[in-house]
PDB file of C-alpha atoms in Angstrom:
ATOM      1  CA  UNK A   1      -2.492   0.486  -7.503  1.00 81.00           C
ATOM      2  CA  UNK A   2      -0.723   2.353 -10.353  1.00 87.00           C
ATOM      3  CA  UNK A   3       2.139   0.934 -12.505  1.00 92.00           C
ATOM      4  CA  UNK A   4       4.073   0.617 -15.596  1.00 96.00           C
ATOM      5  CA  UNK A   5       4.901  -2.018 -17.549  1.00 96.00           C
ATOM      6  CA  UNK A   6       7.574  -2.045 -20.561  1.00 95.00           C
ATOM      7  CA  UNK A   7       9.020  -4.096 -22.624  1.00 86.00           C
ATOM      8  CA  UNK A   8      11.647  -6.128 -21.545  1.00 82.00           C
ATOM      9  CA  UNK A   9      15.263  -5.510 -23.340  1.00 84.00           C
ATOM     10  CA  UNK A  10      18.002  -5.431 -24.124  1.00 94.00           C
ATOM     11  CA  UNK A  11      16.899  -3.981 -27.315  1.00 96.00           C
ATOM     12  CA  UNK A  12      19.948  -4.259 -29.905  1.00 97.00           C
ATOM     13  CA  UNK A  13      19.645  -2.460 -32.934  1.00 97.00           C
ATOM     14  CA  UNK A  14      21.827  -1.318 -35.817  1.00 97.00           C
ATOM     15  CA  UNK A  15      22.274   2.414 -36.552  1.00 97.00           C
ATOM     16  CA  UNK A  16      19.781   4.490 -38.012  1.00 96.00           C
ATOM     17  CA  UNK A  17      17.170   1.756 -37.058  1.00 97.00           C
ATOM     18  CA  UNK A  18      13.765   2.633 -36.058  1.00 97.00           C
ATOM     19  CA  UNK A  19      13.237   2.062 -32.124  1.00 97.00           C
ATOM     20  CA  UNK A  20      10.182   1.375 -30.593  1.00 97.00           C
ATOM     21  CA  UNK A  21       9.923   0.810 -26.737  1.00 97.00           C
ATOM     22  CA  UNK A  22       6.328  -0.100 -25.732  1.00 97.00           C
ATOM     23  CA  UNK A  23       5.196   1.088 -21.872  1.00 97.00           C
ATOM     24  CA  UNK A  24       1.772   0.359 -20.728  1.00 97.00           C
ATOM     25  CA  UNK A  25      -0.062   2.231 -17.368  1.00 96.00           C
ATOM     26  CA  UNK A  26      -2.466   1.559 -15.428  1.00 93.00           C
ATOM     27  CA  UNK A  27      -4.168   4.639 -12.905  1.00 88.00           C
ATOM     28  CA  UNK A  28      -6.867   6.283 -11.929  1.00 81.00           C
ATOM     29  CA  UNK A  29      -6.909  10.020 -12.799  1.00 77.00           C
ATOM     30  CA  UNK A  30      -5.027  11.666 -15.010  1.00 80.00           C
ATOM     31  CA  UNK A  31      -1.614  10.931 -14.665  1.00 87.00           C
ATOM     32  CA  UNK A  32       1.368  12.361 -16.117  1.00 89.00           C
ATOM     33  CA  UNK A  33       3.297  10.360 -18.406  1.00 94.00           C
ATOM     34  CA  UNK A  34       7.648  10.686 -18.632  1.00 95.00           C
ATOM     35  CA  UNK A  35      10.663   9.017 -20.530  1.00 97.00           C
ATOM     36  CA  UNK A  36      13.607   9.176 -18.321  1.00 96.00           C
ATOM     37  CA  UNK A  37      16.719   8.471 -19.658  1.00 97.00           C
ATOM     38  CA  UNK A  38      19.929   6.931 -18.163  1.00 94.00           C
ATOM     39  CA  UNK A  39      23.331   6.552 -19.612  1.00 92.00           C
ATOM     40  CA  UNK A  40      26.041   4.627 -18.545  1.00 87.00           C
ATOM     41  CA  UNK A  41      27.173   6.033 -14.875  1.00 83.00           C
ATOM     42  CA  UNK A  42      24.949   8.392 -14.415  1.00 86.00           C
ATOM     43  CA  UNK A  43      21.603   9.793 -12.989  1.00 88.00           C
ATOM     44  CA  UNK A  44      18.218  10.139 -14.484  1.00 93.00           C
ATOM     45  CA  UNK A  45      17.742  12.156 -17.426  1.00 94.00           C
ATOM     46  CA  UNK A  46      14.195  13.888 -18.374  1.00 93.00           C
ATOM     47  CA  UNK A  47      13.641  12.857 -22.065  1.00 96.00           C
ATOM     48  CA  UNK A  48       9.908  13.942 -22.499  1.00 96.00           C
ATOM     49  CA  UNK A  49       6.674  14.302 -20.994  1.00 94.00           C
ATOM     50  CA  UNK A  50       2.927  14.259 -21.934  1.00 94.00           C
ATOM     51  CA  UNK A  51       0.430  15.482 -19.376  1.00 88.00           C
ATOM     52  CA  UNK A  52      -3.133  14.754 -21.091  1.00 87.00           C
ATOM     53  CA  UNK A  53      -4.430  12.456 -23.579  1.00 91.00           C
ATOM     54  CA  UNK A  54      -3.436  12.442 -26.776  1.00 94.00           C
ATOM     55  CA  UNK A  55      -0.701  15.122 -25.983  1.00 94.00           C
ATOM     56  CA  UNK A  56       2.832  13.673 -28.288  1.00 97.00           C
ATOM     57  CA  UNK A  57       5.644  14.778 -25.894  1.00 96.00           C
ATOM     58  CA  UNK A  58       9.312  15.233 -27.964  1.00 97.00           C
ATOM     59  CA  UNK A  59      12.899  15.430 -27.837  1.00 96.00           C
ATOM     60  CA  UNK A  60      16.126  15.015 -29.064  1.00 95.00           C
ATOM     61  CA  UNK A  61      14.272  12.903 -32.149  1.00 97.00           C
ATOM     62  CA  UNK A  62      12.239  10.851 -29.780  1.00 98.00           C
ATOM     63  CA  UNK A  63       9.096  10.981 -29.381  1.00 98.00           C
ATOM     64  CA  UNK A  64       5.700   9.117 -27.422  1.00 98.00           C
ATOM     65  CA  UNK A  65       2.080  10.011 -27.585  1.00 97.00           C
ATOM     66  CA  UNK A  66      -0.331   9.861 -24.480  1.00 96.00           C
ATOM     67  CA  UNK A  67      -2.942   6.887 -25.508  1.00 96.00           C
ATOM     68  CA  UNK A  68      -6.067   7.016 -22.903  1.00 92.00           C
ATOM     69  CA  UNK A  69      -7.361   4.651 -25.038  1.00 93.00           C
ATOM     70  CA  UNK A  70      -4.768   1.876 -25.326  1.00 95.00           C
ATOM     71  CA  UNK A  71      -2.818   3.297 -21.631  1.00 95.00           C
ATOM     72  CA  UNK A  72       0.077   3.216 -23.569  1.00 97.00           C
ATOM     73  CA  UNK A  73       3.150   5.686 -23.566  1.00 97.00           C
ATOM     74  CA  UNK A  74       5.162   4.171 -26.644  1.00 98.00           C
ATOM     75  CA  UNK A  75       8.956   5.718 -27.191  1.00 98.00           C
ATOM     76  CA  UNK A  76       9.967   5.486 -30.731  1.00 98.00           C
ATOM     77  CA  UNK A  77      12.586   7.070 -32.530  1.00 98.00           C
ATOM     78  CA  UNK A  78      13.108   7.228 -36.335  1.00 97.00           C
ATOM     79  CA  UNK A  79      16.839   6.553 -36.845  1.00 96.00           C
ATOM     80  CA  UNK A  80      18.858   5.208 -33.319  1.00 97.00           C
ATOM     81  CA  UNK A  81      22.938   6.588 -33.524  1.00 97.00           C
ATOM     82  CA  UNK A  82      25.425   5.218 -30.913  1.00 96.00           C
ATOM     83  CA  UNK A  83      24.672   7.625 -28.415  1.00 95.00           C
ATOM     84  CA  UNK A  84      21.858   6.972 -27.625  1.00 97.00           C
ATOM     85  CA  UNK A  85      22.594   3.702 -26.430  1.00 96.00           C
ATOM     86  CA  UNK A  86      21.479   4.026 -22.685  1.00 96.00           C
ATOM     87  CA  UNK A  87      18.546   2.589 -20.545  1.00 95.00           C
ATOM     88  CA  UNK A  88      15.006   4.181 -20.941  1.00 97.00           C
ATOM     89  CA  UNK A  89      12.662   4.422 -18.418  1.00 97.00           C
ATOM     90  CA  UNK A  90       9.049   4.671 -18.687  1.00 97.00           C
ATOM     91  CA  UNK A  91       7.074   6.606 -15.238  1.00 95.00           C
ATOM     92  CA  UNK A  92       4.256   8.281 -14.650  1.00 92.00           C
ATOM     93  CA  UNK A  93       3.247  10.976 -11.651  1.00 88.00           C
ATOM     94  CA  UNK A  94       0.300  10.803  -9.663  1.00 75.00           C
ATOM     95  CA  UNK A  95      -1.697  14.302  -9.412  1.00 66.00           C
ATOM     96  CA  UNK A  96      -0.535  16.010  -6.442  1.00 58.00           C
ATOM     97  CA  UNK A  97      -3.779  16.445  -3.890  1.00 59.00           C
ATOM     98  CA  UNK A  98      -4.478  15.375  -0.329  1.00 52.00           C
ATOM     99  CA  UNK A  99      -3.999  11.673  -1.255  1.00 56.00           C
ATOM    100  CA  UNK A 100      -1.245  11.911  -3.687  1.00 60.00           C
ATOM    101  CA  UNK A 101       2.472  12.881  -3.578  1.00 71.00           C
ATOM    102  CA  UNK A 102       3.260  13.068  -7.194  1.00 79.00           C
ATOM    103  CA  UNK A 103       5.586  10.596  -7.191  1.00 85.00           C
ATOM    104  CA  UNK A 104       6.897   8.485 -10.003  1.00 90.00           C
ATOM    105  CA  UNK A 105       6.193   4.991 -10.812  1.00 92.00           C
ATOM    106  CA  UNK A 106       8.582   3.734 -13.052  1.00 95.00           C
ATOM    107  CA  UNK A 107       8.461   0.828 -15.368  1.00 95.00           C
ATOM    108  CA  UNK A 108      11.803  -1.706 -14.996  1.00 94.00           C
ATOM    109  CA  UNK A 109      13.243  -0.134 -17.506  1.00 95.00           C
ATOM    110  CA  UNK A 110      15.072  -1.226 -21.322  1.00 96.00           C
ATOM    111  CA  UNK A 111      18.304  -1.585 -22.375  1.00 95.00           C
ATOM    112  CA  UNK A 112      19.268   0.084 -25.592  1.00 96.00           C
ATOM    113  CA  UNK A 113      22.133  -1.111 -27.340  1.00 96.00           C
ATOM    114  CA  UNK A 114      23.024   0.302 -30.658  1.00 97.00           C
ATOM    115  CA  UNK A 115      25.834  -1.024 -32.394  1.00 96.00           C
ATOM    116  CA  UNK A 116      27.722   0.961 -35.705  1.00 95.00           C
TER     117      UNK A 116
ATOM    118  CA  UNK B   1      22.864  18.952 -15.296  1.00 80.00           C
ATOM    119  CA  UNK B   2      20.066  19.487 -13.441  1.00 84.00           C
ATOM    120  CA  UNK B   3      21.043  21.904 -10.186  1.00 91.00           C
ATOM    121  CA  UNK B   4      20.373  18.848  -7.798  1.00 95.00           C
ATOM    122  CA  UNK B   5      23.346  17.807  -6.418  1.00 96.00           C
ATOM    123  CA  UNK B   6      23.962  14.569  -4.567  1.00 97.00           C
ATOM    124  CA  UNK B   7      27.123  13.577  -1.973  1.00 97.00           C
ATOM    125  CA  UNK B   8      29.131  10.853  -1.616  1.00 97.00           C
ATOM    126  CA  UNK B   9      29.108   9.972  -5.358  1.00 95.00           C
ATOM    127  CA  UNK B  10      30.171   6.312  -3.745  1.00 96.00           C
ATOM    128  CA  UNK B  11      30.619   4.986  -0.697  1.00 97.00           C
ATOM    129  CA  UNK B  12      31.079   1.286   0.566  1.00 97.00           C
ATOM    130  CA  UNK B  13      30.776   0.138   4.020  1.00 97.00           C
ATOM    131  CA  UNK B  14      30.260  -2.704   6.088  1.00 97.00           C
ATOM    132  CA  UNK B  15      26.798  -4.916   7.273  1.00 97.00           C
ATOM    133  CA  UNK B  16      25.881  -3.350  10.159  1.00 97.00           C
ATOM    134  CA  UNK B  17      27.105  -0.018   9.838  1.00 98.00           C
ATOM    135  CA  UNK B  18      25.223   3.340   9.437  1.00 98.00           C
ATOM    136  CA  UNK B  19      25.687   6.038   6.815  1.00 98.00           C
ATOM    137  CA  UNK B  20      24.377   9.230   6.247  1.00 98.00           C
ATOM    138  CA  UNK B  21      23.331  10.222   1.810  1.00 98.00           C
ATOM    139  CA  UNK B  22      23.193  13.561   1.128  1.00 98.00           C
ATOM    140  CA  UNK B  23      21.013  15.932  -1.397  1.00 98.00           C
ATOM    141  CA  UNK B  24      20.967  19.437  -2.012  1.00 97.00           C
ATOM    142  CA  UNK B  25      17.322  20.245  -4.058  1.00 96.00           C
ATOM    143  CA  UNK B  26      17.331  22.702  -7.300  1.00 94.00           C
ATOM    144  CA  UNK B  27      17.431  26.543  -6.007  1.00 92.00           C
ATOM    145  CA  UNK B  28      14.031  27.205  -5.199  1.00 87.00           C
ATOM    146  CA  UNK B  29      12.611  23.622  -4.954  1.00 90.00           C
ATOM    147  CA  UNK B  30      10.634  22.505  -1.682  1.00 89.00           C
ATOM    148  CA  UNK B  31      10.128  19.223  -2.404  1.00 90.00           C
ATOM    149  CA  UNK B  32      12.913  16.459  -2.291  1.00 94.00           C
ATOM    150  CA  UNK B  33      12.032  12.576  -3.222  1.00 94.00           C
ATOM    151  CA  UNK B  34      14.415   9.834  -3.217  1.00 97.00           C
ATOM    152  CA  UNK B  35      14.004   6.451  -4.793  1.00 96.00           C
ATOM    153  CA  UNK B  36      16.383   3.149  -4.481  1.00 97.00           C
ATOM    154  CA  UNK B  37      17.620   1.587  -7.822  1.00 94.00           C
ATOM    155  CA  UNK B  38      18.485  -1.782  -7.429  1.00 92.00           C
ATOM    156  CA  UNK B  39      18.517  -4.846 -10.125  1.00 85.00           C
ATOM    157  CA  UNK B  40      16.052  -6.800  -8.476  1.00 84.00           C
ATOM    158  CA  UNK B  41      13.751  -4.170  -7.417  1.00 84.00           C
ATOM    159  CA  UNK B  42      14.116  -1.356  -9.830  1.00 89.00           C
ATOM    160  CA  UNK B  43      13.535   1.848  -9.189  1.00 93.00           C
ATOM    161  CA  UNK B  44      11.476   2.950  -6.058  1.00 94.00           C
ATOM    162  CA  UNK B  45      10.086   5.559  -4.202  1.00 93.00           C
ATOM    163  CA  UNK B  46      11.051   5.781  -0.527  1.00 96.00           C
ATOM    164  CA  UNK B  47       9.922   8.985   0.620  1.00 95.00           C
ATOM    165  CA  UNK B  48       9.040  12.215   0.381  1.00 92.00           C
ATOM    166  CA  UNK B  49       9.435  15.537   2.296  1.00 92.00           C
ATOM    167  CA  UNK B  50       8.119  18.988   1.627  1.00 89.00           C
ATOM    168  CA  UNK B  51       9.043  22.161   2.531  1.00 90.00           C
ATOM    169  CA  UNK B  52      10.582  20.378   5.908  1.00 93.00           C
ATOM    170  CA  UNK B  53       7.868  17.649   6.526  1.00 92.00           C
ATOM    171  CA  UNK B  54       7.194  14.332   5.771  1.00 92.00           C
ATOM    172  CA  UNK B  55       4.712  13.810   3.165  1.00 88.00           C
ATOM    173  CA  UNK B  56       4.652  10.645   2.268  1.00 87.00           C
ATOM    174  CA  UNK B  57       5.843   7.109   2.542  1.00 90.00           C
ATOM    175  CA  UNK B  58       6.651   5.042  -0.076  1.00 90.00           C
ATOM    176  CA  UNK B  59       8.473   1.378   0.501  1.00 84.00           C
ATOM    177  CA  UNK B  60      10.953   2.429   3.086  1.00 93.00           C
ATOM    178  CA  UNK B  61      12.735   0.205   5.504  1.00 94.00           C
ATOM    179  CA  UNK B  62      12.156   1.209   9.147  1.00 95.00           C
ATOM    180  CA  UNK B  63      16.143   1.264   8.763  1.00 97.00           C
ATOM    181  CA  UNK B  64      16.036   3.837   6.981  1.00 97.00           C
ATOM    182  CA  UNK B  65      14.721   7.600   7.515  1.00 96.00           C
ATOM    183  CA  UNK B  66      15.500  11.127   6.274  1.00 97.00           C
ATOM    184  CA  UNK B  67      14.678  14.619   7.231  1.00 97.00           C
ATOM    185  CA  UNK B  68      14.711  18.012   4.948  1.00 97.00           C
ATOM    186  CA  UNK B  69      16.069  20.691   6.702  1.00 97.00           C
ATOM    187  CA  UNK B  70      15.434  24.570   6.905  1.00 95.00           C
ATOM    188  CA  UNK B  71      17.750  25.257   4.222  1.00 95.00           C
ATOM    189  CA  UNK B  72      15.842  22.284   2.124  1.00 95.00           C
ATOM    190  CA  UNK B  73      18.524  20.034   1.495  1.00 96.00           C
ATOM    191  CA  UNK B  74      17.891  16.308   2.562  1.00 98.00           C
ATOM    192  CA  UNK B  75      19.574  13.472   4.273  1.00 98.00           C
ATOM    193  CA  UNK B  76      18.726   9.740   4.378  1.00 98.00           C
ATOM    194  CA  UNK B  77      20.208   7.290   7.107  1.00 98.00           C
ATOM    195  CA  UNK B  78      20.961   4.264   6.495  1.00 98.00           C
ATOM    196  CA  UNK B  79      21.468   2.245   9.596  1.00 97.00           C
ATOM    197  CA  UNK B  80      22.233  -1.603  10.235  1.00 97.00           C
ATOM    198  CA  UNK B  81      23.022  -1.967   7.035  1.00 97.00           C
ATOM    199  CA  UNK B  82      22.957  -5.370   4.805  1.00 97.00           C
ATOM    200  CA  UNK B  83      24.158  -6.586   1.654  1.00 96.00           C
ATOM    201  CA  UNK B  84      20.665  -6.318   0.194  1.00 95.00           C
ATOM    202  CA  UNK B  85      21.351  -2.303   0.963  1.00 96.00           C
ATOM    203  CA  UNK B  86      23.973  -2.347  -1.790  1.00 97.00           C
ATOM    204  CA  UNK B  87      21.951   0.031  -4.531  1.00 96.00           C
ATOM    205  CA  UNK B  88      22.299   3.639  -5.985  1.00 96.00           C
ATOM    206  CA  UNK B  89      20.074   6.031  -4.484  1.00 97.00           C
ATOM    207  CA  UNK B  90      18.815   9.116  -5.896  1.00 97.00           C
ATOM    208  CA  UNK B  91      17.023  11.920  -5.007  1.00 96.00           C
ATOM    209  CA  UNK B  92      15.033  14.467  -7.003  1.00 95.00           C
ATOM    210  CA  UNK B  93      13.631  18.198  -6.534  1.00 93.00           C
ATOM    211  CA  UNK B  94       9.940  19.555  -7.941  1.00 88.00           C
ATOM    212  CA  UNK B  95       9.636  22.917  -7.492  1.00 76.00           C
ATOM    213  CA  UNK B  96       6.367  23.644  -5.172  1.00 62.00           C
ATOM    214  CA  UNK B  97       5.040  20.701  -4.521  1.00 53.00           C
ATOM    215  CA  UNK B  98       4.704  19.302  -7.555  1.00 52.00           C
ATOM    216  CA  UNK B  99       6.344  20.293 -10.826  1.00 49.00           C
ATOM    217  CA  UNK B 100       4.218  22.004 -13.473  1.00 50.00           C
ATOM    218  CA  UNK B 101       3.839  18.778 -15.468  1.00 57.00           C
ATOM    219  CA  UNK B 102       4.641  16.666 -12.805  1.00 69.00           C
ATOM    220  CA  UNK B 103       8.403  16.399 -13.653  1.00 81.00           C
ATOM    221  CA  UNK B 104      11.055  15.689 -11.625  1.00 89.00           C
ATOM    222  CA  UNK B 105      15.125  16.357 -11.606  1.00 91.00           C
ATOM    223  CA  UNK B 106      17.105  13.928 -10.338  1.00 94.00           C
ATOM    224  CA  UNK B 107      20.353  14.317  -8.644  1.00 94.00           C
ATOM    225  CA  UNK B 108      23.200  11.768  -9.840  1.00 93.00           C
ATOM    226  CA  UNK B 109      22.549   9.571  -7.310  1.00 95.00           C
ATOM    227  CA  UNK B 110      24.682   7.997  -4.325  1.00 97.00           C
ATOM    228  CA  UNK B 111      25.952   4.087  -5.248  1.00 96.00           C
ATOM    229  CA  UNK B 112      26.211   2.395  -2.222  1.00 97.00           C
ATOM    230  CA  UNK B 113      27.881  -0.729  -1.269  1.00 97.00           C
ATOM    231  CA  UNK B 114      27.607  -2.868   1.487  1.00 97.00           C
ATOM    232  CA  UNK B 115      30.493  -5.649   2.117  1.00 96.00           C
TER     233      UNK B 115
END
């Protein structure tokens, strides 16, 4: 079946450090492939999408291109502040049709920690 | 924010008790999904309804089930409930049945505990 697979954390880096999360798929089809973002007591953020191979989906300074090639989803970022401490999560969607919902698989998630 | 809004933001309850999570979809959406988070599961799908009906299934306990309703908004029941229960449940709205790109917006979820 589908899934995602990232790279365990935490992840603790100093600010203005460059951040690299790594996620790895596997599908069939043509998935869809998100960043969600959670901060501390609260619900899932959308951080950035990428619907088609080689599309680089962005935001906020982040950024992750859609490798067929590799099945990778990598979140990097160039310089990490404070704020974005938080726990990223890596998903994809399945294609809506007759067989598929479009729901999200999600990866288990990493712990961001940036400290001043 | 995101327009999906999610009630009780909390709520803690016994083993063996029943409770009733509540979430209203963005204005316009017709498809509501809701997904446990737990720490030694992570986050999963539990299912899915669509403009009123069922759609799909994902790893739901037969404890548990949920209904959409005319006006859309969606409930899941939670019924003998167990320690293993505890866990913050979300739910999230695509507009038609699946977002353009496939995204979804989550409410801020319902953190249940079970004593």
């Amino acid at each position: 079946g589908n899934s995602v697979t990232q790279m365990e954390g935490p992840v603790t880096l100093s600010e203005e450090a460059f951040l690299t999360i790594n996620c790895t798929y596997t599908a069939t089809g043509y998935p869809s492939l998100f960043w969600y973002v959670q901060y501390p007591g609260e619900g899932l953020q959308l951080l950035l999408k990428a619907t088609k191979a080689d599309d680089k989906g962005s935001n906020k300074g982040f950024e992750a291109t859609y490798r067929k090639e590799t099945t990778s989803f990598h979140l990097e970022k160039g310089s990490v502040q404070v704020s974005d401490s938080a726990v990223y999560f890596c998903a994809l969607s399945e294609r809506w049709g007759s067989s598929n919902t479009g729901k999200l698989i999600f990866g288990q998630g990493t712990t961001l920690q940036v400290k001043p | 924010d995101s327009g999906v809004t999610q009630t009780p933001k909390h709520l803690i309850t016994a083993t063996g008790q029943r409770v009733t999570l509540r979430c209203s979809p963005r204005s316009g959406d017709l498809s509501v999904y809701w997904y446990q988070q737990s720490l030694d599961q992570g986050l999963q799908f539990l299912i899915q309804y669509y403009n009123g009906e069922e759609r799909a299934k994902g790893n739901i306990l037969e404890r548990f089930s949920a209904q959409q309703f005319p006006d859309l908004h969606s409930e899941l029941n939670l019924s003998s409930l167990e320690l293993g229960d505890s866990a913050l449940y979300f739910c999230a709205s695509t507009p038609g049945g699946q977002g353009p790109f496939g995204e979804q917006f989550f409410g801020p979820g319902t953190r249940l505990t079970v004593l």
